[in-house]
Each structure stands twice: as structure tokens, then as C-alpha cells.
Tab-separated table of N, CA and C and ligand atoms in Angstrom:
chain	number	residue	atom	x	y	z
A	838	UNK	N	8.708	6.847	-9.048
A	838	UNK	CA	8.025	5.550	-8.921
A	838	UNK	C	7.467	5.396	-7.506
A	839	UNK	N	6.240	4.583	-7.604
A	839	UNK	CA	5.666	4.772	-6.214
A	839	UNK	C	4.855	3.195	-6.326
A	840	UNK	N	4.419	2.693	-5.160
A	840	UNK	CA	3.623	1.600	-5.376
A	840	UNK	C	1.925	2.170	-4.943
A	841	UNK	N	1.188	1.679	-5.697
A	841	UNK	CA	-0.256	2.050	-5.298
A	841	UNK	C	-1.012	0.551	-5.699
A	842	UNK	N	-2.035	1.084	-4.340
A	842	UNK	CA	-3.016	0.055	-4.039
A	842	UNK	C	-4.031	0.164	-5.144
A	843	UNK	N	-4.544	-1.144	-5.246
A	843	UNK	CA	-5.482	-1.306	-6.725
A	843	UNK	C	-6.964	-1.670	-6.040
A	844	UNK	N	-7.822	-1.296	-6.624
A	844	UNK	CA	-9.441	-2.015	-5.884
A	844	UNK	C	-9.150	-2.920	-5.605
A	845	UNK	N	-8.397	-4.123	-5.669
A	845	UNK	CA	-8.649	-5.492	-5.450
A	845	UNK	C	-8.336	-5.503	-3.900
A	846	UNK	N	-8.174	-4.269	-3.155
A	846	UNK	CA	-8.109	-4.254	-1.623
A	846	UNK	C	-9.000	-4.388	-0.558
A	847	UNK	N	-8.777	-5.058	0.324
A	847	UNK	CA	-9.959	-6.072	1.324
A	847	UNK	C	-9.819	-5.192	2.353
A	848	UNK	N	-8.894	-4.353	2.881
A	848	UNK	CA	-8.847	-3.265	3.923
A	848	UNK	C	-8.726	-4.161	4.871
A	849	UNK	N	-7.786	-4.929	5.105
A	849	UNK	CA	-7.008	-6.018	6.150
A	849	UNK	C	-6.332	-5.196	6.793
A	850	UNK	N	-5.582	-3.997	6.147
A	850	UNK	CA	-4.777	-3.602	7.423
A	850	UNK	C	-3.425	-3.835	7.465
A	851	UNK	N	-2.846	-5.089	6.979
A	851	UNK	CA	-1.199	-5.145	7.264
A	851	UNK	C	-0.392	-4.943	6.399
A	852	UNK	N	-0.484	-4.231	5.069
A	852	UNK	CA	0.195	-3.450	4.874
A	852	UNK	C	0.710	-2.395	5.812
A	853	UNK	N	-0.310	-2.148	6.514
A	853	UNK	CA	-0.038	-0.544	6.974
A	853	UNK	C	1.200	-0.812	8.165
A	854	UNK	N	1.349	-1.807	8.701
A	854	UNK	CA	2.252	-2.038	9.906
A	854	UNK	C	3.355	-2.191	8.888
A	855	UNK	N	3.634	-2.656	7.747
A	855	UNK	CA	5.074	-3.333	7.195
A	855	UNK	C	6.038	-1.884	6.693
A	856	UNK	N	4.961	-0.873	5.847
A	856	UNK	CA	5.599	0.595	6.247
A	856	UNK	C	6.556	1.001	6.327
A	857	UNK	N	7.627	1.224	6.148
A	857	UNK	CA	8.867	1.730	7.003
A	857	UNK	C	9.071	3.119	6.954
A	858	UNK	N	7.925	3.311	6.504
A	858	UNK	CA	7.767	5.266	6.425
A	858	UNK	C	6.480	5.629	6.583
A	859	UNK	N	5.853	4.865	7.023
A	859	UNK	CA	4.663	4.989	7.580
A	859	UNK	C	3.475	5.455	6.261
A	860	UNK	N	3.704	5.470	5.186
A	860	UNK	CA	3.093	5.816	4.048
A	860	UNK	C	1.965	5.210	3.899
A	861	UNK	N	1.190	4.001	4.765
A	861	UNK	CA	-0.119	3.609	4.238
A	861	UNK	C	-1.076	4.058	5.265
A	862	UNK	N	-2.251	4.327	4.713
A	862	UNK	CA	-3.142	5.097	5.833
A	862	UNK	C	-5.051	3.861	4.874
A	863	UNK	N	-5.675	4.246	5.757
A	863	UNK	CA	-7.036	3.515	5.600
A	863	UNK	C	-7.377	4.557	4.560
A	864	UNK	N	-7.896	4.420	3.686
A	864	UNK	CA	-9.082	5.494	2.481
A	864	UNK	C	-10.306	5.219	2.850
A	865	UNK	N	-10.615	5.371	1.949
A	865	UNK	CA	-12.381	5.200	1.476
A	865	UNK	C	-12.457	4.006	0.706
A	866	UNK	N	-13.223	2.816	1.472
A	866	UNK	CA	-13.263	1.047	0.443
A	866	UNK	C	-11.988	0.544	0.657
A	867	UNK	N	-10.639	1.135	0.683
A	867	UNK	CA	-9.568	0.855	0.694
A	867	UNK	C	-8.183	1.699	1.316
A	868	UNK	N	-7.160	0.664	1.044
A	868	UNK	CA	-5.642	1.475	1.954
A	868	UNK	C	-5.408	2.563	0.503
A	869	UNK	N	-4.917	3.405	1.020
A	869	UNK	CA	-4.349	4.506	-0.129
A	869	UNK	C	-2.632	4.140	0.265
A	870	UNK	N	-1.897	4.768	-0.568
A	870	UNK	CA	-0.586	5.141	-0.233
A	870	UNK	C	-0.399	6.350	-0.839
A	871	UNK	N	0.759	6.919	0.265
A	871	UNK	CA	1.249	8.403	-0.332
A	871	UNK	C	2.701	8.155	-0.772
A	872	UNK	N	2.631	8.238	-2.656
A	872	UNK	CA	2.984	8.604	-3.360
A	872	UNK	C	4.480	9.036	-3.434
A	873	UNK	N	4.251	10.784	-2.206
A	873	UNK	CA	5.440	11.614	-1.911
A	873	UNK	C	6.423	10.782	-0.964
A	874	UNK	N	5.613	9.862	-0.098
A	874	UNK	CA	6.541	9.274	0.650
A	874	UNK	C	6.950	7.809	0.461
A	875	UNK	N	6.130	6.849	-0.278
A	875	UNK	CA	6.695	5.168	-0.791
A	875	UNK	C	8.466	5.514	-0.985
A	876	UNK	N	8.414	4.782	-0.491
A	876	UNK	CA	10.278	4.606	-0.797
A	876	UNK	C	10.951	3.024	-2.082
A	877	UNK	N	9.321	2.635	-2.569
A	877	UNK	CA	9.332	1.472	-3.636
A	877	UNK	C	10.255	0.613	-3.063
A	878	UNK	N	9.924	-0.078	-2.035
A	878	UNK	CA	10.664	-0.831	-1.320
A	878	UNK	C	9.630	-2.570	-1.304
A	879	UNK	N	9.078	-2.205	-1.444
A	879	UNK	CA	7.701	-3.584	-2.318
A	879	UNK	C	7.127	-4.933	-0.391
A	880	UNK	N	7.372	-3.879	0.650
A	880	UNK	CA	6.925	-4.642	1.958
A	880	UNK	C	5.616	-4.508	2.136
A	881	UNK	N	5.208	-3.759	1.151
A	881	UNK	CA	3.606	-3.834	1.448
A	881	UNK	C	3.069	-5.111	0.732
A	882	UNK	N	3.491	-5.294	-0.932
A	882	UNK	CA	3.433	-6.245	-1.770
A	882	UNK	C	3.686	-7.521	-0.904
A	883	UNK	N	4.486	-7.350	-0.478
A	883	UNK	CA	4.822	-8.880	0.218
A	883	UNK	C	4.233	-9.442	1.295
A	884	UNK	N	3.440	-8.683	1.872
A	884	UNK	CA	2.511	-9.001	2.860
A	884	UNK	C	0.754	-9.140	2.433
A	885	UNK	N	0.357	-8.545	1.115
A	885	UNK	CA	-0.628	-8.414	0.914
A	885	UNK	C	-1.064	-9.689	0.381
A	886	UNK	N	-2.600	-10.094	1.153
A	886	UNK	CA	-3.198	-11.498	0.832
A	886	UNK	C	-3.688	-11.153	-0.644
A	887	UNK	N	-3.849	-10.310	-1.362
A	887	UNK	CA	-4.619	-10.390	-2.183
A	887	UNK	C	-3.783	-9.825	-3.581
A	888	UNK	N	-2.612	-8.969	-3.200
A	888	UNK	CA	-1.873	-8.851	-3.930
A	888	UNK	C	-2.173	-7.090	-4.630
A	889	UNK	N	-2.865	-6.470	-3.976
A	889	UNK	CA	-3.209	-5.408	-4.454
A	889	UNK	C	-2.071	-4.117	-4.177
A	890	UNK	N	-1.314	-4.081	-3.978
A	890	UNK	CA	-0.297	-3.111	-4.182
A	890	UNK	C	0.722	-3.472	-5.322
A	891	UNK	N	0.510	-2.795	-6.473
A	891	UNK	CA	1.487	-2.766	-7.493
A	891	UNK	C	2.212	-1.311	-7.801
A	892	UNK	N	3.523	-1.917	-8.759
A	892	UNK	CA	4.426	-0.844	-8.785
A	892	UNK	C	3.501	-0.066	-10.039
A	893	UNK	N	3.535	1.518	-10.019
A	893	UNK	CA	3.205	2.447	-11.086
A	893	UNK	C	3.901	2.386	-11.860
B	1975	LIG	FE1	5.641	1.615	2.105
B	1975	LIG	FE2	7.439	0.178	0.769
B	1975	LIG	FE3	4.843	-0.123	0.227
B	1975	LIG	FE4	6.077	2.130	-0.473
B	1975	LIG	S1	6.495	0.051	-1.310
B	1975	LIG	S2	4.078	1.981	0.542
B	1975	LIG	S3	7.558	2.377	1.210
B	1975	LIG	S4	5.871	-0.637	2.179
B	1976	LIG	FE1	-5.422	-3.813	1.254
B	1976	LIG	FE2	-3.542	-5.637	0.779
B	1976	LIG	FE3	-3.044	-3.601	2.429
B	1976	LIG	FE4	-4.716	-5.548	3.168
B	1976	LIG	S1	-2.498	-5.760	2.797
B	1976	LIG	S2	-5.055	-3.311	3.442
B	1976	LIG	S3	-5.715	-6.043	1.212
B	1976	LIG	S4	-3.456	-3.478	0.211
């Protein structure tokens, strides 16, 4: 299980500080997350204005 970012992402950015494994990086239009490293710990979710990180 991993959490991934959905289009509905504005590329704000603070996900990427909440992290605790440093797993969010900028993409292309949007934040990506890596997968191998989410620890499904849902601090990105909880910071996001728009709500675009959901669990897979
Ligand atoms: Fe990082 Fe937690 Fe979000 Fe996974 S769920 S990307 S570990 S903040
Ligand atoms: Fe995108 Fe939400 Fe992260 Fe901002 S907090 S970069 S809108 S996923």
C-alpha cells in the first residue's frame, strides 16, 4: 500500500516538507510519490489543500 497523488494537484509544495521519508518530489503538472518508499502514514493527506493524495 502506498499513497499517490491524483491530478487534482496544484503543486503547492507542502506535502513535500510533511514527508518523513522524504518520498515526495515535484513531477511533471504535479507532486509524484515514490511508492518504494511511502510508509502510508497519511501526513501528506493531512496537509493537502486540495486533498489530492489518496490511499491505493
Ligand atoms: Fe510520505 Fe506519509 Fe505521504 Fe507516504 S503517506 S508519501 S510516507 S507523508
Ligand atoms: Fe499537490 Fe496537495 Fe502536495 Fe500541494 S499538498 S503539492 S496540492 S499533493
Amino acid at each position: 500500500m502506498a499513497y499517490v497523488i491524483s491530478d487534482d494537484c496544484i503543486s503547492c509544495g507542502a506535502c513535500e516538507a510533511e514527508c518523513p521519508v522524504s518520498a515526495i518530489s515535484e513531477g511533471d503538472g504535479k507532486y509524484v510519490i515514490n511508492a518504494d518508499e511511502c510508509l502510508d502514514c497519511g501526513a501528506c493527506a493531512g496537509v493537502c489543500p486540495v486533498g489530492a493524495p489518496v490511499q491505493e
